[in-house]
Short mmCIF file of N, CA, C and O in Angstrom, two decimals:
data_model
loop_
_atom_site.label_atom_id
_atom_site.label_comp_id
_atom_site.label_asym_id
_atom_site.label_seq_id
_atom_site.Cartn_x
_atom_site.Cartn_y
_atom_site.Cartn_z
N MET A 1 24.19 69.90 73.22
CA MET A 1 23.39 70.45 73.61
C MET A 1 23.38 69.65 75.53
O MET A 1 23.80 68.94 75.63
N LEU A 2 22.94 70.74 76.38
CA LEU A 2 22.89 71.01 77.78
C LEU A 2 21.77 69.77 78.16
O LEU A 2 20.60 69.68 77.42
N TYR A 3 21.75 68.70 79.15
CA TYR A 3 20.75 67.94 79.26
C TYR A 3 21.23 67.53 81.17
O TYR A 3 22.08 68.39 81.43
N VAL A 4 19.86 67.70 81.79
CA VAL A 4 19.74 67.62 82.99
C VAL A 4 19.82 66.52 83.56
O VAL A 4 18.65 65.87 82.52
N ILE A 5 20.33 65.57 84.24
CA ILE A 5 20.48 64.55 84.70
C ILE A 5 20.13 64.32 85.95
O ILE A 5 21.00 65.31 86.63
N GLU A 6 19.07 63.94 86.71
CA GLU A 6 18.42 63.86 88.42
C GLU A 6 18.72 62.28 88.43
O GLU A 6 18.13 61.48 88.01
N GLY A 7 19.38 62.07 89.39
CA GLY A 7 19.53 60.62 90.36
C GLY A 7 18.49 60.73 91.43
O GLY A 7 19.00 61.55 92.06
N TYR A 8 17.69 59.98 91.68
CA TYR A 8 16.84 59.78 93.39
C TYR A 8 17.28 58.88 94.02
O TYR A 8 17.43 57.66 93.60
N ASP A 9 17.71 59.21 95.04
CA ASP A 9 18.36 58.04 95.92
C ASP A 9 17.36 57.24 96.56
O ASP A 9 16.12 57.81 96.70
N GLY A 10 17.66 55.64 96.84
CA GLY A 10 16.83 54.80 97.63
C GLY A 10 17.00 55.30 98.77
O GLY A 10 17.18 55.95 99.74
N GLU A 11 16.40 54.34 99.63
CA GLU A 11 16.14 54.79 100.97
C GLU A 11 17.56 54.30 101.82
O GLU A 11 17.71 53.13 101.10
N ASP A 12 17.80 54.82 102.74
CA ASP A 12 19.28 54.46 103.74
C ASP A 12 20.65 53.77 102.71
O ASP A 12 20.72 52.57 102.78
N VAL A 13 20.50 54.59 101.71
CA VAL A 13 21.71 54.38 100.74
C VAL A 13 22.73 55.44 101.17
O VAL A 13 23.87 55.21 100.51
N LEU A 14 23.20 55.81 102.36
CA LEU A 14 24.14 56.73 102.88
C LEU A 14 25.27 56.15 102.50
O LEU A 14 26.32 56.55 102.15
N ALA A 15 25.76 54.90 103.10
CA ALA A 15 26.88 53.59 103.49
C ALA A 15 27.64 53.94 101.92
O ALA A 15 28.26 53.89 101.41
N LEU A 16 26.13 53.24 100.84
CA LEU A 16 26.49 53.42 99.37
C LEU A 16 27.20 54.18 98.92
O LEU A 16 28.02 54.27 97.65
N ARG A 17 26.32 55.49 99.27
CA ARG A 17 26.75 56.85 98.45
C ARG A 17 28.20 56.86 98.71
O ARG A 17 29.21 57.09 97.79
N GLY A 18 28.40 56.68 100.33
CA GLY A 18 29.90 56.98 100.44
C GLY A 18 30.92 56.12 99.55
O GLY A 18 32.12 56.91 99.12
N LYS A 19 31.04 54.80 99.41
CA LYS A 19 31.54 53.82 98.97
C LYS A 19 31.64 54.10 97.25
O LYS A 19 32.84 54.07 96.73
N ALA A 20 30.87 54.72 96.76
CA ALA A 20 30.73 54.90 95.47
C ALA A 20 30.83 56.20 94.91
O ALA A 20 31.40 56.64 93.63
N ARG A 21 31.42 56.97 95.77
CA ARG A 21 31.30 58.50 95.41
C ARG A 21 32.81 59.06 94.53
O ARG A 21 33.06 59.71 93.79
N PRO A 22 33.69 58.31 95.16
CA PRO A 22 35.23 58.48 94.39
C PRO A 22 34.95 58.13 92.80
O PRO A 22 35.27 58.96 92.15
N ALA A 23 34.45 57.06 92.67
CA ALA A 23 34.22 56.42 90.95
C ALA A 23 33.32 57.61 90.09
O ALA A 23 33.62 58.32 89.26
N HIS A 24 32.22 58.19 91.06
CA HIS A 24 31.01 58.93 90.65
C HIS A 24 31.49 60.51 90.47
O HIS A 24 31.45 61.12 89.63
N LEU A 25 32.62 60.80 91.30
CA LEU A 25 33.28 61.95 90.98
C LEU A 25 34.38 62.28 89.92
O LEU A 25 34.78 63.38 89.37
N ALA A 26 34.86 60.87 89.68
CA ALA A 26 36.02 61.09 88.64
C ALA A 26 35.10 61.20 87.39
O ALA A 26 35.99 61.81 86.66
N ARG A 27 34.08 60.29 87.38
CA ARG A 27 33.21 61.06 85.86
C ARG A 27 32.58 62.32 85.76
O ARG A 27 32.69 62.85 84.66
N LEU A 28 32.57 63.01 86.54
CA LEU A 28 31.96 64.18 86.70
C LEU A 28 33.41 65.34 86.52
O LEU A 28 33.25 66.32 85.99
N GLU A 29 34.23 64.90 87.00
CA GLU A 29 35.88 65.85 86.73
C GLU A 29 36.10 65.44 85.12
O GLU A 29 36.37 66.49 85.06
N ALA A 30 36.11 64.49 84.78
CA ALA A 30 36.38 63.99 83.33
C ALA A 30 35.35 65.00 82.70
O ALA A 30 35.58 65.91 81.69
N LEU A 31 34.01 65.36 82.98
CA LEU A 31 33.16 66.09 82.35
C LEU A 31 33.82 67.51 82.31
O LEU A 31 33.85 68.50 81.12
N ARG A 32 33.82 68.06 83.24
CA ARG A 32 34.36 69.27 83.83
C ARG A 32 35.86 69.64 82.90
O ARG A 32 35.89 70.46 82.36
N ASP A 33 36.64 68.22 83.03
CA ASP A 33 37.57 68.78 82.29
C ASP A 33 37.73 68.66 80.35
O ASP A 33 38.34 69.21 80.00
N ALA A 34 36.69 68.17 80.33
CA ALA A 34 36.42 68.54 79.09
C ALA A 34 35.55 69.85 78.41
O ALA A 34 35.47 69.72 77.45
N GLY A 35 35.22 70.61 79.74
CA GLY A 35 34.59 71.62 79.39
C GLY A 35 33.10 71.36 79.22
O GLY A 35 32.52 72.29 78.35
N ARG A 36 32.59 70.18 79.71
CA ARG A 36 31.48 69.84 79.28
C ARG A 36 30.06 70.06 80.40
O ARG A 36 28.91 69.89 80.35
N LEU A 37 30.72 69.97 81.67
CA LEU A 37 29.78 70.00 82.59
C LEU A 37 29.48 71.66 83.36
O LEU A 37 30.55 72.42 83.57
N LEU A 38 27.86 71.93 83.23
CA LEU A 38 27.83 73.21 83.90
C LEU A 38 27.88 73.41 85.31
O LEU A 38 28.05 74.17 86.03
N LEU A 39 27.10 72.41 86.10
CA LEU A 39 27.26 72.10 87.39
C LEU A 39 26.88 70.83 87.93
O LEU A 39 26.13 69.97 87.17
N ALA A 40 26.93 70.28 89.35
CA ALA A 40 26.45 69.14 89.56
C ALA A 40 26.59 68.81 91.12
O ALA A 40 27.31 69.71 91.53
N GLY A 41 25.79 68.07 91.62
CA GLY A 41 25.98 68.27 93.37
C GLY A 41 24.44 67.66 93.81
O GLY A 41 23.77 67.07 93.01
N PRO A 42 24.63 67.33 95.16
CA PRO A 42 23.72 66.45 95.91
C PRO A 42 23.03 67.31 96.30
O PRO A 42 22.78 68.63 96.43
N CYS A 43 21.64 66.82 96.36
CA CYS A 43 20.45 67.62 96.95
C CYS A 43 20.37 66.99 98.25
O CYS A 43 19.72 65.80 98.88
N PRO A 44 20.54 67.58 99.53
CA PRO A 44 20.45 67.32 101.06
C PRO A 44 18.65 66.80 101.32
O PRO A 44 17.87 67.25 100.53
N ALA A 45 18.31 65.86 102.14
CA ALA A 45 17.16 65.41 102.83
C ALA A 45 16.57 66.37 103.17
O ALA A 45 15.55 66.04 103.55
N ILE A 46 17.50 67.05 104.00
CA ILE A 46 16.72 68.07 104.96
C ILE A 46 17.26 69.55 104.56
O ILE A 46 18.54 69.55 103.72
N ASP A 47 17.04 70.40 105.25
CA ASP A 47 17.39 71.78 104.63
C ASP A 47 18.45 72.36 105.62
O ASP A 47 18.47 73.12 106.44
N ALA A 48 19.71 71.79 105.14
CA ALA A 48 21.11 72.15 105.71
C ALA A 48 22.09 71.87 104.51
O ALA A 48 21.80 70.83 103.99
N GLU A 49 23.19 72.41 104.67
CA GLU A 49 24.08 72.72 103.95
C GLU A 49 25.01 70.94 104.18
O GLU A 49 24.96 70.33 103.01
N ASP A 50 24.91 70.50 105.54
CA ASP A 50 25.26 69.13 105.73
C ASP A 50 24.06 68.41 106.33
O ASP A 50 24.28 68.46 107.42
N PRO A 51 23.61 67.53 105.65
CA PRO A 51 22.55 66.93 106.26
C PRO A 51 22.88 65.75 107.30
O PRO A 51 22.20 64.95 107.71
N GLY A 52 23.75 65.63 107.41
CA GLY A 52 24.48 64.22 108.25
C GLY A 52 23.72 63.10 108.02
O GLY A 52 23.51 62.55 106.89
N PRO A 53 23.49 62.28 109.05
CA PRO A 53 22.80 60.97 108.78
C PRO A 53 21.76 61.19 108.10
O PRO A 53 21.16 59.90 107.44
N ALA A 54 20.82 62.26 107.56
CA ALA A 54 19.65 62.26 106.70
C ALA A 54 19.98 62.31 105.48
O ALA A 54 19.35 61.45 104.90
N GLY A 55 21.30 62.13 105.25
CA GLY A 55 21.59 61.85 103.77
C GLY A 55 21.16 62.74 102.53
O GLY A 55 20.93 63.87 102.83
N PHE A 56 20.96 62.35 101.91
CA PHE A 56 20.16 62.86 100.81
C PHE A 56 19.34 62.51 99.92
O PHE A 56 18.95 61.25 99.90
N SER A 57 18.52 63.31 99.02
CA SER A 57 17.47 62.80 98.13
C SER A 57 18.20 62.60 96.83
O SER A 57 17.16 61.87 96.30
N GLY A 58 18.98 62.78 96.41
CA GLY A 58 19.34 62.54 95.06
C GLY A 58 20.38 63.84 94.97
O GLY A 58 21.29 64.14 95.36
N SER A 59 20.59 63.57 93.30
CA SER A 59 21.89 64.44 93.12
C SER A 59 21.20 64.91 91.46
O SER A 59 20.39 64.61 91.29
N LEU A 60 21.92 66.14 91.04
CA LEU A 60 21.50 67.05 89.95
C LEU A 60 22.96 67.09 89.08
O LEU A 60 24.04 67.71 89.60
N VAL A 61 22.80 66.92 87.67
CA VAL A 61 24.00 66.91 87.04
C VAL A 61 23.63 67.92 86.06
O VAL A 61 22.30 67.57 85.47
N VAL A 62 24.04 69.12 85.32
CA VAL A 62 24.03 69.65 84.00
C VAL A 62 24.89 69.77 83.08
O VAL A 62 25.88 69.99 84.01
N ALA A 63 25.02 68.88 82.00
CA ALA A 63 26.31 68.70 81.10
C ALA A 63 25.72 68.84 79.93
O ALA A 63 24.69 68.31 79.35
N GLU A 64 26.89 69.14 79.13
CA GLU A 64 26.42 68.85 77.46
C GLU A 64 26.96 67.53 76.83
O GLU A 64 27.99 66.74 77.34
N PHE A 65 25.82 66.89 76.10
CA PHE A 65 25.92 65.66 75.26
C PHE A 65 25.79 65.89 73.95
O PHE A 65 25.15 66.96 73.51
N GLU A 66 26.14 65.09 73.16
CA GLU A 66 26.15 65.08 71.84
C GLU A 66 24.64 64.87 71.52
O GLU A 66 23.76 65.23 70.46
N SER A 67 23.87 63.98 72.30
CA SER A 67 22.18 63.49 72.20
C SER A 67 21.91 63.29 73.78
O SER A 67 22.19 62.99 74.47
N LEU A 68 20.54 63.10 73.39
CA LEU A 68 19.69 62.41 74.55
C LEU A 68 20.34 61.05 74.94
O LEU A 68 20.37 60.84 76.15
N GLU A 69 20.20 60.39 73.81
CA GLU A 69 20.77 59.01 74.20
C GLU A 69 21.99 59.08 74.98
O GLU A 69 22.31 58.15 75.97
N ALA A 70 22.63 59.77 74.08
CA ALA A 70 24.47 59.84 75.03
C ALA A 70 24.31 60.10 76.37
O ALA A 70 25.16 59.39 77.25
N ALA A 71 23.51 61.02 76.61
CA ALA A 71 23.09 61.21 77.83
C ALA A 71 22.82 60.48 78.85
O ALA A 71 23.04 60.13 79.99
N CYS A 72 21.82 59.73 78.38
CA CYS A 72 20.94 58.54 79.03
C CYS A 72 22.08 57.29 79.26
O CYS A 72 21.94 56.90 80.62
N GLU A 73 22.81 57.27 78.32
CA GLU A 73 23.75 56.07 78.34
C GLU A 73 25.10 56.36 79.73
O GLU A 73 25.14 55.37 80.56
N TRP A 74 25.03 57.88 79.29
CA TRP A 74 26.16 58.11 80.86
C TRP A 74 25.83 58.03 81.97
O TRP A 74 26.02 57.61 82.70
N ALA A 75 24.44 58.62 82.10
CA ALA A 75 23.62 58.50 83.39
C ALA A 75 23.39 57.04 83.96
O ALA A 75 23.74 56.40 85.05
N ASP A 76 23.05 55.94 82.72
CA ASP A 76 23.10 54.71 82.85
C ASP A 76 24.19 53.59 83.68
O ASP A 76 24.11 53.18 84.25
N ALA A 77 25.37 54.39 83.39
CA ALA A 77 26.51 54.06 83.85
C ALA A 77 27.21 54.73 84.94
O ALA A 77 28.27 54.54 85.38
N ASP A 78 26.30 55.54 85.82
CA ASP A 78 26.83 55.87 86.77
C ASP A 78 27.23 54.92 87.93
O ASP A 78 26.42 54.31 88.24
N PRO A 79 28.12 55.23 88.90
CA PRO A 79 28.44 54.35 89.70
C PRO A 79 27.66 54.34 90.77
O PRO A 79 27.43 53.23 91.73
N TYR A 80 26.69 55.55 90.98
CA TYR A 80 25.74 55.47 92.11
C TYR A 80 24.51 54.21 91.30
O TYR A 80 23.76 53.62 92.52
N VAL A 81 24.41 54.30 90.05
CA VAL A 81 23.17 53.40 89.58
C VAL A 81 23.78 51.78 90.10
O VAL A 81 23.24 51.23 90.52
N ASP A 82 25.18 52.04 89.58
CA ASP A 82 25.73 50.26 89.70
C ASP A 82 25.85 50.05 91.40
O ASP A 82 25.36 48.91 91.59
N ALA A 83 25.77 50.55 92.13
CA ALA A 83 25.99 50.53 93.88
C ALA A 83 24.52 50.54 94.51
O ALA A 83 24.66 50.25 95.66
N GLY A 84 23.61 50.65 93.58
CA GLY A 84 22.49 50.72 94.21
C GLY A 84 21.68 51.88 95.08
O GLY A 84 21.03 52.32 95.87
N VAL A 85 22.63 52.95 95.30
CA VAL A 85 22.33 54.32 95.51
C VAL A 85 21.01 55.08 94.97
O VAL A 85 20.31 55.42 95.90
N TYR A 86 20.92 54.99 93.42
CA TYR A 86 19.93 55.52 92.60
C TYR A 86 19.11 54.69 92.52
O TYR A 86 19.30 53.66 91.85
N GLU A 87 17.54 55.14 93.11
CA GLU A 87 16.46 54.01 92.81
C GLU A 87 16.30 54.23 91.23
O GLU A 87 15.06 53.23 90.45
N ARG A 88 16.21 55.15 90.40
CA ARG A 88 15.68 55.68 89.41
C ARG A 88 16.63 57.24 88.81
O ARG A 88 17.06 57.83 89.88
N THR A 89 16.69 57.18 87.42
CA THR A 89 17.51 58.64 87.12
C THR A 89 16.36 58.88 85.97
O THR A 89 15.45 58.18 85.30
N GLN A 90 16.63 60.49 85.80
CA GLN A 90 15.62 60.94 84.53
C GLN A 90 16.62 61.79 83.98
O GLN A 90 17.34 62.87 84.50
N VAL A 91 16.61 61.75 82.78
CA VAL A 91 17.11 62.89 81.94
C VAL A 91 16.44 63.67 80.72
O VAL A 91 15.23 62.75 79.99
N ARG A 92 16.75 64.94 80.99
CA ARG A 92 15.65 65.72 80.24
C ARG A 92 16.69 67.14 79.37
O ARG A 92 17.97 67.37 79.87
N PRO A 93 16.44 67.32 78.18
CA PRO A 93 17.26 68.41 77.80
C PRO A 93 17.15 69.57 78.44
O PRO A 93 16.02 69.80 78.88
N PHE A 94 17.67 70.48 78.39
CA PHE A 94 18.05 71.57 79.02
C PHE A 94 18.50 73.03 78.20
O PHE A 94 19.49 72.40 77.38
N ARG A 95 17.97 73.76 78.49
CA ARG A 95 18.14 75.17 77.44
C ARG A 95 18.50 76.26 78.48
O ARG A 95 17.42 76.89 79.41
N ARG A 96 19.57 76.62 78.54
CA ARG A 96 20.10 77.54 79.25
C ARG A 96 20.08 79.33 79.25
O ARG A 96 19.97 79.50 77.76
N VAL A 97 19.39 80.00 80.14
CA VAL A 97 18.94 81.02 79.73
C VAL A 97 19.46 82.04 80.24
O VAL A 97 20.08 83.04 79.99
N LEU A 98 19.73 82.21 81.75
CA LEU A 98 20.65 82.77 82.53
C LEU A 98 21.40 82.10 83.80
O LEU A 98 21.45 80.72 84.16
N PRO A 99 22.50 82.40 84.23
CA PRO A 99 23.36 83.43 83.77
C PRO A 99 23.66 83.32 82.22
O PRO A 99 24.08 82.59 82.14
#
């Protein structure tokens, strides 16, 4: 089943995000390579493709997992959690309709 994973950035974490980004991307690439990643990306903190020093308000991942528990475990192990980028995460089941 698909799950939406939302990570919500804390305040002033852009530098922490940059340091943890390679490990964060490696996990996403593993999901992609396994054919389980539907989409992933950051949410700019301002209405701009490149928010510059404003940074990001969080990130969104939509991916396939065996269960809600498995999705939660994956989200909890994210390098952004360990680095203190995300102040909280939320995981919800997702049913794709379009496209």
